Coordinates of C-alpha atoms in Angstrom, one line a residue:
Chain A
M1 CA -46.9 29.4 -121.3
P2 CA -48.4 29.2 -124.7
F3 CA -45.6 29.6 -126.8
L4 CA -43.6 27.2 -125.3
T5 CA -43.4 23.5 -126.3
P6 CA -44.1 21.1 -123.3
V7 CA -40.5 20.1 -123.4
E8 CA -39.2 23.4 -122.8
S9 CA -41.3 24.5 -119.9
E10 CA -40.4 21.4 -118.5
A11 CA -36.7 22.0 -118.8
I12 CA -37.4 25.7 -117.6
R13 CA -39.0 23.9 -114.7
L14 CA -36.9 21.8 -114.1
S15 CA -33.8 24.2 -114.1
L16 CA -35.5 26.7 -112.0
L17 CA -36.4 23.8 -109.5
V18 CA -32.7 22.7 -109.1
S19 CA -31.2 26.1 -109.4
C20 CA -33.7 27.4 -106.4
W21 CA -33.0 24.2 -104.3
A22 CA -28.9 24.1 -104.8
V23 CA -28.6 28.2 -103.6
A24 CA -31.2 27.7 -100.9
G25 CA -29.6 24.8 -99.6
S26 CA -25.8 25.9 -100.0
L27 CA -26.6 29.6 -98.7
P28 CA -26.1 28.8 -94.9
L29 CA -23.3 26.5 -95.0
G30 CA -21.9 29.1 -97.7
L31 CA -22.2 31.8 -95.0
G32 CA -20.7 29.8 -92.4
C33 CA -17.4 28.9 -94.5
A34 CA -17.1 32.2 -95.6
W35 CA -17.4 33.3 -91.4
L36 CA -14.5 30.7 -91.0
L37 CA -12.4 31.8 -93.8
A38 CA -12.5 35.6 -93.1
R39 CA -12.7 35.7 -89.2
R40 CA -11.0 32.6 -88.1
Q41 CA -7.3 31.3 -88.0
F42 CA -7.3 27.6 -87.3
P43 CA -4.9 24.8 -88.6
G44 CA -5.7 23.3 -92.0
K45 CA -7.5 26.6 -93.1
L46 CA -5.5 26.4 -96.3
L47 CA -6.8 23.0 -96.8
I48 CA -10.1 24.1 -96.1
D49 CA -9.9 26.8 -98.5
G50 CA -8.5 25.0 -101.3
I51 CA -11.3 21.9 -100.9
I52 CA -13.9 24.7 -101.4
H53 CA -12.2 26.3 -104.3
L54 CA -11.5 23.0 -106.2
P55 CA -14.8 22.8 -108.4
L56 CA -13.7 26.0 -109.7
V57 CA -10.7 24.5 -111.4
L58 CA -11.6 21.0 -111.6
P59 CA -13.5 19.6 -114.8
P60 CA -17.0 19.6 -113.6
V61 CA -17.3 15.6 -115.1
V62 CA -14.5 15.0 -112.5
V63 CA -16.8 16.6 -109.5
G64 CA -19.9 15.0 -110.8
Y65 CA -18.0 11.3 -111.0
A66 CA -16.8 12.1 -107.4
L67 CA -20.3 12.6 -106.2
L68 CA -21.1 9.4 -108.5
V69 CA -18.8 7.3 -106.6
L70 CA -20.0 8.9 -102.7
L71 CA -23.4 9.7 -103.1
G72 CA -24.3 6.6 -105.5
R73 CA -26.6 3.6 -104.1
R74 CA -23.7 1.8 -103.4
G75 CA -21.2 5.0 -102.4
P76 CA -20.2 5.3 -98.7
L77 CA -22.7 8.3 -98.1
G78 CA -25.3 7.3 -100.5
A79 CA -25.9 3.7 -99.0
A80 CA -25.8 5.7 -95.5
L81 CA -28.5 8.0 -96.9
Y82 CA -30.9 5.2 -98.2
D83 CA -30.4 2.9 -95.4
W84 CA -31.3 5.5 -92.9
F85 CA -33.6 8.0 -94.6
G86 CA -34.6 6.0 -97.3
I87 CA -33.3 8.7 -99.7
T88 CA -31.9 8.1 -102.9
V89 CA -29.9 11.4 -104.5
A90 CA -28.6 9.7 -107.7
F91 CA -30.2 9.9 -111.0
T92 CA -32.9 12.2 -109.1
W93 CA -33.4 16.0 -109.5
K94 CA -32.4 16.5 -105.6
G95 CA -28.8 15.0 -107.3
A96 CA -28.9 17.7 -109.7
A97 CA -29.5 20.1 -107.0
I98 CA -26.6 19.1 -105.3
A99 CA -24.1 18.7 -108.3
S100 CA -24.9 22.4 -108.9
A101 CA -24.5 23.6 -105.5
V102 CA -21.1 22.0 -105.1
I103 CA -20.0 23.8 -108.3
A104 CA -21.7 27.0 -107.7
F105 CA -20.5 26.9 -103.7
P106 CA -16.9 28.5 -104.7
L107 CA -18.6 31.5 -106.5
M108 CA -20.9 32.1 -103.3
V109 CA -18.3 31.7 -100.4
R110 CA -15.3 34.2 -102.3
S111 CA -18.3 37.0 -102.7
I112 CA -19.4 36.4 -99.4
R113 CA -16.3 36.3 -97.9
L114 CA -14.7 39.4 -99.3
S115 CA -17.8 41.6 -98.4
L116 CA -17.0 40.2 -94.5
E117 CA -13.6 41.3 -95.0
G118 CA -14.8 44.6 -96.0
V119 CA -16.9 45.1 -92.4
D120 CA -16.1 47.5 -90.2
R121 CA -15.1 45.2 -86.9
R122 CA -15.4 48.4 -84.9
L123 CA -19.2 48.6 -85.6
E124 CA -19.5 45.0 -84.5
Q125 CA -17.2 46.4 -81.2
A126 CA -19.8 49.3 -80.7
A127 CA -22.8 46.6 -81.1
R128 CA -21.0 44.4 -78.3
T129 CA -20.7 47.2 -75.5
L130 CA -24.7 48.1 -76.2
G131 CA -25.3 44.3 -74.9
C132 CA -25.5 42.6 -78.1
G133 CA -24.0 39.2 -77.9
P134 CA -21.8 37.7 -80.4
L135 CA -24.4 35.8 -82.7
E136 CA -27.1 38.4 -82.3
T137 CA -24.0 40.8 -83.6
F138 CA -23.7 39.0 -86.5
F139 CA -27.5 38.6 -87.2
T140 CA -28.3 42.6 -86.4
V141 CA -25.0 44.4 -87.9
T142 CA -22.8 42.2 -90.0
L143 CA -25.3 40.4 -91.6
P144 CA -27.0 44.0 -92.9
L145 CA -23.8 45.6 -93.6
I146 CA -22.7 42.3 -95.7
L147 CA -26.1 42.0 -97.4
P148 CA -24.8 43.1 -101.1
G149 CA -22.1 40.6 -101.1
V150 CA -24.7 37.7 -100.2
L151 CA -26.6 39.0 -102.8
T152 CA -23.9 38.8 -105.4
G153 CA -22.7 35.6 -104.6
T154 CA -26.3 34.3 -104.5
V155 CA -26.8 35.7 -108.1
L156 CA -23.6 33.9 -109.2
A157 CA -24.4 30.8 -107.8
F158 CA -27.7 30.7 -109.1
A159 CA -26.6 31.8 -112.5
R160 CA -23.7 29.0 -112.4
S161 CA -26.4 26.6 -111.3
L162 CA -29.0 27.3 -114.3
S163 CA -26.0 26.5 -116.7
E164 CA -24.6 23.6 -115.2
F165 CA -23.8 20.4 -117.4
G166 CA -20.9 18.6 -116.7
A167 CA -21.3 17.6 -112.8
T168 CA -25.3 17.0 -113.7
I169 CA -24.7 15.0 -116.6
T170 CA -22.2 12.6 -115.1
F171 CA -23.9 12.5 -111.6
V172 CA -27.8 12.3 -112.6
S173 CA -27.4 11.6 -116.1
S174 CA -30.2 13.2 -118.2
I175 CA -33.5 11.9 -117.7
P176 CA -36.6 13.6 -119.4
G177 CA -38.9 15.2 -116.6
E178 CA -36.4 14.5 -113.8
T179 CA -32.7 15.5 -114.3
R180 CA -32.9 16.9 -117.9
T181 CA -32.7 20.9 -117.3
L182 CA -32.3 23.5 -120.3
P183 CA -28.4 22.8 -120.8
L184 CA -29.1 19.1 -120.9
A185 CA -32.4 19.4 -122.8
L186 CA -30.5 21.6 -125.3
Y187 CA -27.8 18.9 -125.7
T188 CA -29.9 16.5 -126.5
L189 CA -31.6 18.4 -129.1
T190 CA -28.2 19.1 -130.8
Q191 CA -27.5 15.0 -130.7
V192 CA -30.6 14.3 -133.1
P193 CA -31.3 15.2 -136.7
G194 CA -33.3 17.9 -137.4
G195 CA -33.1 19.3 -133.7
D196 CA -31.5 22.9 -134.9
A197 CA -34.6 24.8 -134.8
A198 CA -35.8 23.6 -131.1
A199 CA -31.9 24.0 -129.8
F200 CA -32.1 27.6 -131.1
R201 CA -35.4 28.1 -129.1
L202 CA -33.7 27.0 -126.1
C203 CA -30.9 29.3 -126.7
V204 CA -32.8 32.3 -126.7
I205 CA -34.8 30.8 -123.6
S206 CA -31.5 30.4 -121.6
V207 CA -30.1 33.8 -122.7
V208 CA -33.4 35.6 -121.7
L209 CA -33.4 34.0 -118.1
A210 CA -30.2 34.6 -117.1
F211 CA -30.6 38.3 -118.2
A212 CA -33.5 38.4 -116.3
A213 CA -31.3 36.6 -113.1
L214 CA -29.0 39.8 -113.8
L215 CA -31.5 42.3 -114.0
I216 CA -33.3 41.2 -110.7
A217 CA -29.7 41.1 -108.8
E218 CA -29.0 44.9 -110.4
W219 CA -32.4 46.4 -108.7
L220 CA -31.5 44.4 -105.5
A221 CA -28.2 45.5 -104.9
R222 CA -29.6 49.2 -105.8
R223 CA -31.8 49.0 -103.2
V224 CA -29.4 47.8 -101.0
A225 CA -27.2 50.1 -101.4
A226 CA -29.7 52.8 -101.3
R227 CA -30.7 51.5 -97.6
L228 CA -27.1 51.5 -96.6
G229 CA -26.8 54.7 -98.0
S230 CA -23.7 54.1 -99.9
Chain B
M1 CA -17.3 54.5 -58.3
L2 CA -14.5 52.9 -60.9
E3 CA -11.3 51.0 -59.7
V4 CA -9.1 50.2 -62.3
A5 CA -5.5 48.3 -61.8
V6 CA -4.4 46.6 -65.1
Q7 CA -1.2 45.4 -66.4
R8 CA -0.7 44.5 -70.4
R9 CA 2.1 44.1 -72.5
Q10 CA 2.0 45.2 -75.9
G11 CA 5.1 44.3 -77.4
D12 CA 7.8 46.8 -76.3
F13 CA 4.9 48.6 -74.8
A14 CA 4.0 48.1 -70.9
L15 CA 1.1 49.2 -69.6
D16 CA 0.7 49.3 -65.8
V17 CA -2.2 51.6 -64.8
A18 CA -4.0 52.0 -61.5
F19 CA -6.7 54.5 -60.5
A20 CA -10.1 55.1 -58.5
A21 CA -12.3 57.5 -60.1
G22 CA -15.5 58.8 -58.1
G23 CA -18.5 60.4 -59.3
G24 CA -18.5 63.1 -62.2
V25 CA -15.9 63.4 -65.0
T26 CA -12.5 61.8 -64.9
A27 CA -10.1 62.8 -67.6
L28 CA -7.9 60.4 -68.8
F29 CA -5.3 62.9 -69.8
G30 CA -1.9 62.5 -71.5
P31 CA 0.0 62.5 -75.0
S32 CA -1.0 59.9 -78.0
G33 CA 0.5 57.1 -77.1
S34 CA 0.3 56.9 -73.4
G35 CA -2.0 54.2 -73.5
K36 CA -5.2 56.7 -72.6
T37 CA -7.4 54.3 -75.4
S38 CA -6.2 50.8 -74.2
V39 CA -7.2 51.7 -70.6
V40 CA -10.8 52.5 -72.0
E41 CA -10.8 49.5 -74.1
M42 CA -9.8 47.4 -71.2
V43 CA -12.7 48.9 -69.1
A44 CA -15.0 47.8 -71.6
G45 CA -13.8 44.7 -72.5
L46 CA -12.7 45.3 -75.8
A47 CA -9.5 44.4 -74.9
R48 CA -7.9 41.9 -72.2
P49 CA -5.6 42.8 -69.7
D50 CA -2.8 40.6 -68.9
G51 CA -3.6 41.0 -64.9
G52 CA -5.1 42.9 -62.4
R53 CA -8.9 44.0 -61.4
I54 CA -12.2 46.6 -63.0
V55 CA -14.7 47.4 -60.6
V56 CA -17.7 49.5 -61.7
E57 CA -20.0 50.6 -59.1
G58 CA -19.3 47.4 -56.5
R59 CA -19.6 44.8 -59.8
V60 CA -16.2 43.0 -60.7
L61 CA -16.1 43.0 -64.6
F62 CA -12.6 42.0 -64.6
D63 CA -10.3 39.8 -62.2
G64 CA -7.3 38.0 -63.4
A65 CA -6.6 36.3 -60.2
A66 CA -10.2 35.3 -60.0
G67 CA -10.7 34.5 -63.7
I68 CA -13.6 36.7 -64.0
D69 CA -13.9 38.3 -67.2
L70 CA -17.2 39.6 -68.3
A71 CA -17.9 39.9 -72.2
P72 CA -18.5 43.2 -73.2
E73 CA -21.9 42.8 -73.7
A74 CA -22.7 41.9 -70.0
R75 CA -20.6 45.2 -69.0
R76 CA -23.3 47.8 -69.1
L77 CA -21.1 50.5 -69.9
G78 CA -21.9 53.2 -72.6
Y79 CA -18.9 53.9 -75.1
V80 CA -18.5 56.8 -77.2
F81 CA -16.0 56.1 -79.8
Q82 CA -13.8 58.8 -81.2
E83 CA -15.5 58.4 -84.5
G84 CA -19.1 57.9 -84.0
R85 CA -19.6 54.1 -85.0
L86 CA -23.0 54.7 -86.3
F87 CA -24.9 51.6 -87.4
P88 CA -25.2 52.5 -91.4
H89 CA -27.9 50.3 -92.0
L90 CA -30.3 51.8 -89.1
S91 CA -31.7 55.3 -88.9
V92 CA -30.9 57.5 -86.1
R93 CA -34.0 56.3 -84.2
G94 CA -32.9 52.6 -84.9
N95 CA -29.4 53.4 -83.6
L96 CA -30.6 55.3 -80.5
D97 CA -33.1 52.1 -79.8
F98 CA -30.1 49.7 -80.3
G99 CA -28.8 49.5 -76.9
R100 CA -32.1 50.7 -75.4
K101 CA -34.1 47.4 -76.7
R102 CA -31.7 45.1 -75.0
V103 CA -32.3 46.5 -71.8
P104 CA -35.1 45.0 -69.6
P105 CA -37.9 48.1 -69.1
A106 CA -37.6 48.3 -65.4
E107 CA -33.5 49.0 -65.6
R108 CA -34.2 51.6 -68.2
H109 CA -33.3 54.7 -65.9
L110 CA -32.9 57.1 -68.7
G111 CA -35.9 58.5 -70.7
F112 CA -35.8 58.6 -74.6
D113 CA -37.4 62.1 -75.0
D114 CA -35.1 63.4 -72.4
V115 CA -31.7 62.2 -73.7
V116 CA -33.1 63.1 -77.0
G117 CA -33.9 66.6 -75.7
V118 CA -30.8 67.2 -74.1
L119 CA -28.8 66.3 -77.1
G120 CA -31.2 68.3 -79.4
I121 CA -31.7 65.7 -81.9
E122 CA -35.3 65.3 -82.1
S123 CA -35.2 66.6 -85.8
L124 CA -32.7 63.9 -86.8
L125 CA -34.3 60.6 -86.0
D126 CA -35.7 59.7 -89.0
R127 CA -32.7 60.5 -90.9
R128 CA -29.9 58.4 -91.8
P129 CA -26.3 58.2 -90.2
N130 CA -24.7 59.2 -93.9
R131 CA -26.9 62.0 -93.9
L132 CA -25.4 63.9 -90.6
S133 CA -22.6 66.3 -89.7
G134 CA -20.1 65.4 -87.9
G135 CA -21.2 67.2 -84.6
E136 CA -24.7 65.8 -85.0
K137 CA -22.9 61.8 -85.5
Q138 CA -21.3 62.3 -82.3
R139 CA -24.5 63.7 -80.3
V140 CA -26.4 60.6 -81.5
A141 CA -23.4 58.2 -80.6
I142 CA -23.7 59.9 -77.0
G143 CA -27.4 59.7 -77.1
R144 CA -27.2 55.7 -78.3
A145 CA -24.8 54.9 -75.3
L146 CA -26.8 57.1 -72.8
L147 CA -30.1 54.9 -73.6
A148 CA -28.4 51.8 -72.9
S149 CA -28.8 52.9 -69.3
P150 CA -25.0 52.1 -68.9
R151 CA -23.4 52.5 -64.9
I152 CA -20.3 54.7 -66.7
L153 CA -19.8 56.4 -69.9
L154 CA -16.6 56.0 -71.7
M155 CA -15.8 58.6 -73.7
D156 CA -13.0 58.3 -76.0
E157 CA -12.0 61.7 -77.6
P158 CA -15.3 62.2 -78.5
L159 CA -14.5 65.8 -80.0
A160 CA -11.2 64.8 -81.5
A161 CA -12.4 64.2 -85.3
L162 CA -14.4 67.3 -85.4
D163 CA -13.1 70.9 -86.4
A164 CA -12.9 73.6 -83.8
P165 CA -16.3 75.1 -84.4
R166 CA -18.2 71.6 -84.2
K167 CA -16.0 71.2 -80.7
A168 CA -17.4 74.3 -79.4
E169 CA -20.8 73.3 -80.4
L170 CA -20.6 69.8 -78.9
L171 CA -18.7 70.5 -75.5
P172 CA -22.2 72.4 -73.7
F173 CA -23.8 68.9 -74.5
V174 CA -21.2 66.6 -73.0
A175 CA -21.2 69.0 -69.9
G176 CA -25.1 68.8 -69.7
V177 CA -25.0 65.1 -70.3
A178 CA -23.1 64.8 -66.7
R179 CA -24.7 66.9 -65.0
R180 CA -28.2 66.3 -66.1
F181 CA -27.7 62.4 -65.5
G182 CA -25.2 62.0 -63.2
I183 CA -23.6 59.1 -64.5
P184 CA -19.7 58.9 -63.9
I185 CA -17.8 59.3 -67.0
L186 CA -14.4 58.6 -67.9
Y187 CA -13.0 60.8 -70.6
V188 CA -9.9 60.5 -72.5
S189 CA -8.8 63.4 -74.3
H190 CA -5.5 65.3 -74.8
S191 CA -6.9 68.8 -75.0
M192 CA -6.3 70.7 -72.1
D193 CA -9.2 73.1 -73.0
E194 CA -11.6 69.9 -73.0
V195 CA -10.6 68.6 -69.8
L196 CA -10.7 72.4 -68.1
Q197 CA -14.2 72.5 -69.1
L198 CA -15.9 69.0 -68.1
A199 CA -13.1 67.4 -65.7
D200 CA -13.4 67.0 -62.1
T201 CA -10.8 64.6 -61.4
L202 CA -7.6 64.3 -63.5
V203 CA -5.8 61.1 -64.5
L204 CA -2.5 62.0 -65.8
M205 CA -0.9 59.4 -68.0
E206 CA 2.6 59.0 -69.5
S207 CA 4.2 56.0 -71.5
G208 CA 1.7 53.4 -69.9
R209 CA 1.8 54.7 -66.4
V210 CA -0.3 57.0 -64.3
A211 CA 2.0 59.8 -63.6
A212 CA -0.3 61.5 -61.2
V213 CA -4.2 61.6 -60.2
G214 CA -6.4 64.4 -58.1
G215 CA -8.5 67.3 -58.5
V216 CA -8.0 69.4 -62.0
E217 CA -7.1 72.5 -59.9
Q218 CA -4.8 70.7 -57.8
L219 CA -2.5 69.0 -60.6
L220 CA -2.6 72.0 -62.8
S221 CA -1.3 74.2 -60.5
D222 CA 1.6 72.0 -59.7
P223 CA 5.0 72.9 -61.0
S224 CA 6.4 69.4 -61.1
L225 CA 3.7 68.3 -63.5
K226 CA 4.5 71.1 -65.8
A227 CA 6.1 68.6 -68.3
L228 CA 2.6 66.5 -68.4
T229 CA 0.2 68.9 -68.3
G230 CA 1.7 71.0 -71.1
R231 CA 4.8 72.9 -71.1
G232 CA 3.3 76.0 -73.1
E233 CA 0.4 75.9 -71.4
A234 CA 1.6 75.8 -68.0
G235 CA -0.3 77.9 -65.3
A236 CA -2.6 77.4 -62.2
V237 CA -6.3 76.8 -62.5
V238 CA -8.8 78.0 -59.8
A239 CA -12.2 77.1 -58.9
A240 CA -14.5 80.3 -58.5
H241 CA -17.6 81.6 -59.0
V242 CA -19.5 84.5 -60.9
A243 CA -20.1 87.2 -57.7
G244 CA -21.8 89.8 -60.5
H245 CA -21.7 91.7 -63.7
D246 CA -21.1 95.4 -63.9
D247 CA -22.7 96.1 -67.0
S248 CA -21.4 99.7 -67.4
T249 CA -17.8 99.0 -67.5
G250 CA -18.1 95.4 -69.4
I251 CA -16.8 93.3 -66.3
T252 CA -17.8 90.0 -64.7
R253 CA -16.5 90.0 -61.0
L254 CA -15.6 85.9 -60.1
A255 CA -14.9 85.2 -56.5
F256 CA -12.4 82.8 -55.7
A257 CA -10.6 81.7 -52.1
G258 CA -7.9 84.0 -52.9
G259 CA -10.1 87.5 -53.6
T260 CA -12.1 88.6 -56.5
L261 CA -10.9 88.7 -60.2
M262 CA -12.4 90.9 -62.8
V263 CA -12.7 89.7 -66.3
A264 CA -14.7 90.9 -69.2
R265 CA -18.2 90.4 -69.3
Q266 CA -18.9 86.5 -69.4
D267 CA -22.5 85.0 -70.5
L268 CA -22.9 83.4 -67.3
A269 CA -25.6 83.6 -64.4
V270 CA -24.3 84.9 -60.8
G271 CA -23.4 81.8 -58.6
A272 CA -22.6 79.6 -61.4
A273 CA -19.3 77.6 -60.7
T274 CA -16.3 78.2 -63.4
R275 CA -13.0 77.5 -63.5
V276 CA -10.1 80.1 -64.5
R277 CA -6.9 79.2 -65.9
I278 CA -4.1 81.5 -65.4
H279 CA -1.0 81.0 -67.4
A280 CA 2.6 81.3 -65.4
R281 CA 3.9 83.5 -68.1
D282 CA 0.9 86.1 -67.2
I283 CA 1.4 86.7 -63.6
A284 CA 3.7 89.2 -62.3
I285 CA 5.2 89.7 -58.9
A286 CA 5.8 93.1 -57.1
V287 CA 6.9 92.9 -53.4
D288 CA 5.6 96.7 -53.2
R289 CA 1.9 97.3 -53.9
P290 CA 2.0 99.0 -57.1
E291 CA 0.1 102.0 -57.4
R292 CA -1.3 103.8 -60.7
I293 CA -0.8 100.5 -63.1
S294 CA -2.8 99.3 -65.7
V295 CA -3.3 95.7 -64.5
R296 CA -6.8 95.4 -62.2
N297 CA -6.1 92.0 -61.0
I298 CA -3.8 92.5 -58.0
L299 CA -3.7 89.7 -55.5
S300 CA -1.6 89.7 -51.7
A301 CA -0.2 86.1 -52.1
T302 CA 2.6 84.3 -49.7
V303 CA 5.7 82.9 -51.3
K304 CA 5.4 79.2 -51.1
D305 CA 8.0 77.7 -53.4
V306 CA 10.9 78.8 -55.5
T307 CA 12.7 76.6 -58.0
S308 CA 14.9 77.2 -60.9
G309 CA 14.2 75.8 -63.9
E310 CA 15.9 75.6 -67.3
D311 CA 16.6 78.6 -69.6
H312 CA 17.0 81.3 -66.6
V313 CA 13.3 80.7 -65.8
V314 CA 12.2 80.5 -61.9
D315 CA 8.9 78.8 -61.0
V316 CA 7.4 80.5 -58.2
V317 CA 4.5 79.0 -56.6
L318 CA 2.1 81.8 -54.8
D319 CA -0.1 81.1 -52.0
C320 CA -3.6 83.1 -52.7
G321 CA -5.8 82.2 -49.8
G322 CA -5.4 78.5 -50.2
C323 CA -5.0 78.6 -54.2
S324 CA -1.9 77.8 -55.3
L325 CA -1.2 80.6 -58.4
W326 CA 2.1 79.9 -60.3
A327 CA 4.4 82.3 -61.8
Q328 CA 7.5 81.8 -64.4
I329 CA 9.8 84.5 -63.7
T330 CA 13.4 85.4 -65.1
A331 CA 16.6 84.6 -63.6
H332 CA 17.1 88.1 -63.7
G333 CA 14.2 89.4 -62.0
Q334 CA 14.5 86.9 -58.9
A335 CA 17.9 88.2 -58.5
Q336 CA 16.6 91.3 -58.0
L337 CA 13.8 90.5 -55.9
G338 CA 15.4 87.9 -54.0
L339 CA 12.1 85.9 -53.2
R340 CA 12.2 83.1 -50.8
P341 CA 9.5 81.1 -49.1
G342 CA 7.1 82.9 -46.5
M343 CA 7.4 86.2 -48.2
R344 CA 4.2 88.5 -48.6
V345 CA 3.8 89.6 -52.2
H346 CA 1.6 90.8 -54.6
A347 CA 0.5 88.9 -57.9
L348 CA 0.1 91.1 -60.7
I349 CA -2.3 88.7 -63.1
K350 CA -2.2 90.3 -66.4
A351 CA -4.4 87.7 -68.4
M352 CA -6.5 84.7 -67.7
T353 CA -8.9 82.2 -69.3
V354 CA -12.4 81.3 -68.4
A355 CA -13.5 77.9 -68.9
R356 CA -16.9 78.6 -70.4
G357 CA -20.1 77.2 -69.1
D358 CA -21.0 75.5 -66.1
V359 CA -18.3 73.3 -64.3
A360 CA -19.8 69.6 -64.1
G361 CA -20.1 67.9 -60.8
R362 CA -20.1 70.8 -58.4

């Protein structure tokens, strides 16, 4: 885009890439966790619930550091990933996506879980009597009914990913063109003399992006609500 | 053919029910809390019995001893719920197709247009469930269950959530479904009106047990069951058919085993099968045939049984050409008449109700 500087468009591209992957990757897992928490009773449920919600209350730097320890090249998980698949996540945009996903995960799970708990289970029973197995019932009845909640969760997680800073800079650092997303670019600019004007431009871009995400979410939510007839 | 024998404990409530039902409409009748819905849910597989056996058309759906417990989706039963339970995210057509498209084409024994026609929902197909009235919703729910080609249709008080006019509007559709498609129906109800209009077989339930099973006429005419069939509604039910109409006097003649009954003009075809309910308090008994009296329906009968009830009421069972009639007279009246089994008397019928419509299954 002509009115953006190369640094700005690079930061926007990275932010969108990281956030999209963070949300897309955590959505199936989020659905699964929300379903477990809303529908199943099992020992250790409180613990799982707590672990999922931890990133919401911990300082993001702690989460980033934990990820670095776990997923760094010498970390137990990171070493395995590298040895088996040749994948490195530390200090790459993939790591940034993982950091964003972990931070945004509780928001997604909470909103999906709430809408799952609001589903009229009698409709699922009706589907069963009509010859629909449990998994098919989930996809043909439950999922369409919780779509508004899934949408809200996805948008919240996406917005949270866009604004992710602490965990990202701790885990993957701020590498131009690789991990320097909008908030990181903005922070870098505030650290150099004479960067005020450029920082202000990035602020405006951030506001516009966030606002656009909210508007799209609202428009989608209305369409879904109209389809459900509520 | 449906065979049910199930037991289940839910806290303090023990359910132990056994009955068998043939074709036509079988009504599960009893007060709320008697376990009717639990029984239907067990048949559908939505609730699990502690033990017992459920067989539908020769197919074992549940057998506690043999460890058989088919999933609801494998049972092939149609379930019409009290509140419709239509899928809000699908159109009426989508709802109707929901069960149908999960049945292999070779096993679909009911045609889409046929069902939609009988239920009168052609014009609703593209609407959303939230744009339907209560009666329309239930018609769609019945259609959805039927189109899944079920071996039996379970209906759990499908009219209970509707107001009286909507009920009257929907009843003929339910009767039509039973007649037209020949699918056995297990119908849960606590309304005697619905039972009279629809049912062939009656299963009387009381606090988790089956109190009696039998034909509707037989059970409703049995004074010993009056606590269950409804005290205020105590009375006999007889099967009759329309013998003819007399338009000049505005009368319809109904023939039954014990003679002919004259009622106000009914909108029924000659030969149509119907059911007449005669309340016990509407029958008077005369030992000698009364002359010059306004009551038009006077039948000869034989006293079968005389039982003193509470509140100085005496229950008299009369045999009228093989049909049981049931009269309630005062103890004072009985003292004057001295009725005893075997006595020839005249039954004076002051009023009766005709269960409208063609009765299913005969």
